[in-house]
Amino acid sequence: MAGRIRLCAYIHCTEPLPATSRSDKQFCSAACKAAARRWRRHYEEAVEIGLWLTLGAETAHVVRCPACGRRFALGHGHRRDSVYCCHACRQAAYRSRKASERVRESVTPPHPVTAPRTRYAPVTSET
């Protein structure tokens, strides 16, 4: 197939493949190959979420991340008992919980100061 210019298989890349490349080469670089894999995984997850929403089973298989609000499918690249969509959201939720604890501690009034107890009974005046 002389004269035919082959393009990178990643849909967002417009680079041509080198003319001396093997016939089964699909991507122009390792970065494009990784980006295509990420895009394909995202697309498959989006299709699955759409199917579950169409079937009306949002609560069973599709949940919302409490940190960012993004919907994600359980069991597709995620554990079935996962709460957050990614590690960044989990870390952000942890940091916000810690920050709210610090604010709560700074807002609470300090304990009232009491006089130290003594060993001896208080002296009473008898008149």
PDB file of C-alpha atoms in Angstrom:
ATOM      1  CA  MET A   1       0.000   0.000   0.000  1.00  0.00           C
ATOM      2  CA  ALA A   2       2.526   2.529  -1.128  1.00  0.00           C
ATOM      3  CA  GLY A   3       1.527   6.156  -0.999  1.00  0.00           C
ATOM      4  CA  ARG A   4      -1.229   5.711   1.624  1.00  0.00           C
ATOM      5  CA  ILE A   5      -0.794   7.855   4.717  1.00  0.00           C
ATOM      6  CA  ARG A   6      -1.960   6.122   7.853  1.00  0.00           C
ATOM      7  CA  LEU A   7      -3.069   8.188  10.839  1.00  0.00           C
ATOM      8  CA  CYS A   8      -2.857   7.538  14.562  1.00  0.00           C
ATOM      9  CA  ALA A   9      -5.794   5.459  15.873  1.00  0.00           C
ATOM     10  CA  TYR A  10      -6.416   7.831  18.787  1.00  0.00           C
ATOM     11  CA  ILE A  11      -9.409   9.941  17.740  1.00  0.00           C
ATOM     12  CA  HIS A  12      -8.020  13.227  19.107  1.00  0.00           C
ATOM     13  CA  CYS A  13      -4.628  12.858  17.394  1.00  0.00           C
ATOM     14  CA  THR A  14      -4.038  13.891  13.790  1.00  0.00           C
ATOM     15  CA  GLU A  15      -0.399  12.831  13.509  1.00  0.00           C
ATOM     16  CA  PRO A  16       0.487  10.513  10.614  1.00  0.00           C
ATOM     17  CA  LEU A  17       2.329   7.298  11.356  1.00  0.00           C
ATOM     18  CA  PRO A  18       5.896   7.119  10.019  1.00  0.00           C
ATOM     19  CA  ALA A  19       6.149   5.581   6.552  1.00  0.00           C
ATOM     20  CA  THR A  20       8.685   3.063   7.848  1.00  0.00           C
ATOM     21  CA  SER A  21       6.457   1.787  10.663  1.00  0.00           C
ATOM     22  CA  ARG A  22       5.182  -1.770  10.866  1.00  0.00           C
ATOM     23  CA  SER A  23       1.880  -2.621   9.235  1.00  0.00           C
ATOM     24  CA  ASP A  24       0.195  -3.410  12.578  1.00  0.00           C
ATOM     25  CA  LYS A  25       1.237  -0.158  14.288  1.00  0.00           C
ATOM     26  CA  GLN A  26      -1.814   1.852  15.323  1.00  0.00           C
ATOM     27  CA  PHE A  27      -0.586   4.726  17.495  1.00  0.00           C
ATOM     28  CA  CYS A  28       2.039   7.381  16.877  1.00  0.00           C
ATOM     29  CA  SER A  29       3.347   7.303  20.457  1.00  0.00           C
ATOM     30  CA  ALA A  30       2.957   5.610  23.826  1.00  0.00           C
ATOM     31  CA  ALA A  31       1.125   8.694  25.078  1.00  0.00           C
ATOM     32  CA  CYS A  32      -1.531   8.353  22.358  1.00  0.00           C
ATOM     33  CA  LYS A  33      -1.894   4.650  23.125  1.00  0.00           C
ATOM     34  CA  ALA A  34      -2.478   5.373  26.828  1.00  0.00           C
ATOM     35  CA  ALA A  35      -4.874   8.227  26.039  1.00  0.00           C
ATOM     36  CA  ALA A  36      -6.866   5.964  23.705  1.00  0.00           C
ATOM     37  CA  ARG A  37      -7.097   3.329  26.432  1.00  0.00           C
ATOM     38  CA  ARG A  38      -8.332   5.913  28.951  1.00  0.00           C
ATOM     39  CA  TRP A  39     -10.851   7.310  26.467  1.00  0.00           C
ATOM     40  CA  ARG A  40     -12.167   3.819  25.604  1.00  0.00           C
ATOM     41  CA  ARG A  41     -12.554   2.944  29.294  1.00  0.00           C
ATOM     42  CA  HIS A  42     -14.400   6.208  29.960  1.00  0.00           C
ATOM     43  CA  TYR A  43     -16.647   5.639  26.948  1.00  0.00           C
ATOM     44  CA  GLU A  44     -17.505   2.076  28.048  1.00  0.00           C
ATOM     45  CA  GLU A  45     -18.343   3.312  31.540  1.00  0.00           C
ATOM     46  CA  ALA A  46     -20.505   6.115  30.133  1.00  0.00           C
ATOM     47  CA  VAL A  47     -22.405   3.645  27.959  1.00  0.00           C
ATOM     48  CA  GLU A  48     -22.951   1.349  30.924  1.00  0.00           C
ATOM     49  CA  ILE A  49     -24.205   4.223  33.071  1.00  0.00           C
ATOM     50  CA  GLY A  50     -26.581   5.233  30.285  1.00  0.00           C
ATOM     51  CA  LEU A  51     -27.918   1.692  29.999  1.00  0.00           C
ATOM     52  CA  TRP A  52     -28.506   1.380  33.729  1.00  0.00           C
ATOM     53  CA  LEU A  53     -30.245   4.762  33.794  1.00  0.00           C
ATOM     54  CA  THR A  54     -32.420   3.721  30.852  1.00  0.00           C
ATOM     55  CA  LEU A  55     -33.376   0.551  32.688  1.00  0.00           C
ATOM     56  CA  GLY A  56     -34.158   2.598  35.784  1.00  0.00           C
ATOM     57  CA  ALA A  57     -31.721   0.846  38.097  1.00  0.00           C
ATOM     58  CA  GLU A  58     -29.762   3.906  39.200  1.00  0.00           C
ATOM     59  CA  THR A  59     -29.666   3.013  42.864  1.00  0.00           C
ATOM     60  CA  ALA A  60     -28.547  -0.579  42.293  1.00  0.00           C
ATOM     61  CA  HIS A  61     -25.617  -0.164  39.912  1.00  0.00           C
ATOM     62  CA  VAL A  62     -25.060   3.546  39.390  1.00  0.00           C
ATOM     63  CA  VAL A  63     -24.277   5.840  42.315  1.00  0.00           C
ATOM     64  CA  ARG A  64     -23.256   9.456  42.777  1.00  0.00           C
ATOM     65  CA  CYS A  65     -19.938  10.441  44.275  1.00  0.00           C
ATOM     66  CA  PRO A  66     -20.617  12.476  47.436  1.00  0.00           C
ATOM     67  CA  ALA A  67     -17.529  14.621  46.842  1.00  0.00           C
ATOM     68  CA  CYS A  68     -17.960  15.739  43.216  1.00  0.00           C
ATOM     69  CA  GLY A  69     -21.474  14.545  42.289  1.00  0.00           C
ATOM     70  CA  ARG A  70     -20.322  12.516  39.274  1.00  0.00           C
ATOM     71  CA  ARG A  71     -22.237   9.318  38.490  1.00  0.00           C
ATOM     72  CA  PHE A  72     -20.254   6.113  38.179  1.00  0.00           C
ATOM     73  CA  ALA A  73     -21.108   2.462  37.684  1.00  0.00           C
ATOM     74  CA  LEU A  74     -20.277   0.036  40.447  1.00  0.00           C
ATOM     75  CA  GLY A  75     -18.334  -3.012  39.361  1.00  0.00           C
ATOM     76  CA  HIS A  76     -16.969  -1.398  36.187  1.00  0.00           C
ATOM     77  CA  GLY A  77     -13.495  -0.298  37.101  1.00  0.00           C
ATOM     78  CA  HIS A  78     -14.730   0.284  40.656  1.00  0.00           C
ATOM     79  CA  ARG A  79     -15.357  -1.970  43.610  1.00  0.00           C
ATOM     80  CA  ARG A  80     -18.961  -2.919  44.188  1.00  0.00           C
ATOM     81  CA  ASP A  81     -18.901  -1.239  47.595  1.00  0.00           C
ATOM     82  CA  SER A  82     -17.014   1.919  46.562  1.00  0.00           C
ATOM     83  CA  VAL A  83     -18.350   5.260  47.713  1.00  0.00           C
ATOM     84  CA  TYR A  84     -16.169   7.728  45.814  1.00  0.00           C
ATOM     85  CA  CYS A  85     -15.524   7.778  42.072  1.00  0.00           C
ATOM     86  CA  CYS A  86     -11.735   8.227  42.354  1.00  0.00           C
ATOM     87  CA  HIS A  87      -8.895   8.529  44.834  1.00  0.00           C
ATOM     88  CA  ALA A  88      -8.840  12.313  44.471  1.00  0.00           C
ATOM     89  CA  CYS A  89     -12.469  12.591  45.627  1.00  0.00           C
ATOM     90  CA  ARG A  90     -11.824  10.280  48.555  1.00  0.00           C
ATOM     91  CA  GLN A  91      -8.831  12.398  49.609  1.00  0.00           C
ATOM     92  CA  ALA A  92     -10.805  15.631  49.162  1.00  0.00           C
ATOM     93  CA  ALA A  93     -13.591  14.276  51.389  1.00  0.00           C
ATOM     94  CA  TYR A  94     -11.041  13.292  54.039  1.00  0.00           C
ATOM     95  CA  ARG A  95      -9.484  16.752  53.963  1.00  0.00           C
ATOM     96  CA  SER A  96     -12.871  18.470  54.233  1.00  0.00           C
ATOM     97  CA  ARG A  97     -13.800  16.261  57.209  1.00  0.00           C
ATOM     98  CA  LYS A  98     -10.522  17.123  58.933  1.00  0.00           C
ATOM     99  CA  ALA A  99     -11.011  20.829  58.229  1.00  0.00           C
ATOM    100  CA  SER A 100     -14.538  20.763  59.662  1.00  0.00           C
ATOM    101  CA  GLU A 101     -13.244  19.003  62.788  1.00  0.00           C
ATOM    102  CA  ARG A 102     -10.625  21.739  63.233  1.00  0.00           C
ATOM    103  CA  VAL A 103     -13.263  24.441  62.824  1.00  0.00           C
ATOM    104  CA  ARG A 104     -15.565  22.676  65.269  1.00  0.00           C
ATOM    105  CA  GLU A 105     -12.763  22.441  67.848  1.00  0.00           C
ATOM    106  CA  SER A 106     -11.900  26.118  67.495  1.00  0.00           C
ATOM    107  CA  VAL A 107     -15.542  27.225  67.788  1.00  0.00           C
ATOM    108  CA  THR A 108     -16.406  25.244  70.932  1.00  0.00           C
ATOM    109  CA  PRO A 109     -15.932  27.259  74.102  1.00  0.00           C
ATOM    110  CA  PRO A 110     -13.140  26.168  76.397  1.00  0.00           C
ATOM    111  CA  HIS A 111     -13.990  24.268  79.546  1.00  0.00           C
ATOM    112  CA  PRO A 112     -14.699  26.519  82.521  1.00  0.00           C
ATOM    113  CA  VAL A 113     -11.702  26.950  84.768  1.00  0.00           C
ATOM    114  CA  THR A 114     -12.322  25.709  88.277  1.00  0.00           C
ATOM    115  CA  ALA A 115     -10.213  26.201  91.328  1.00  0.00           C
ATOM    116  CA  PRO A 116      -7.956  23.290  92.088  1.00  0.00           C
ATOM    117  CA  ARG A 117      -9.140  20.938  94.786  1.00  0.00           C
ATOM    118  CA  THR A 118      -7.327  20.944  98.024  1.00  0.00           C
ATOM    119  CA  ARG A 119      -6.736  18.114 100.401  1.00  0.00           C
ATOM    120  CA  TYR A 120      -8.052  19.936 103.379  1.00  0.00           C
ATOM    121  CA  ALA A 121     -11.612  20.851 104.103  1.00  0.00           C
ATOM    122  CA  PRO A 122     -12.469  24.479 103.624  1.00  0.00           C
ATOM    123  CA  VAL A 123     -12.201  26.656 106.705  1.00  0.00           C
ATOM    124  CA  THR A 124     -15.560  27.888 107.924  1.00  0.00           C
ATOM    125  CA  SER A 125     -15.983  30.709 110.355  1.00  0.00           C
ATOM    126  CA  GLU A 126     -18.051  29.952 113.400  1.00  0.00           C
ATOM    127  CA  THR A 127     -19.308  33.009 115.190  1.00  0.00           C
TER     128      THR A 127
END
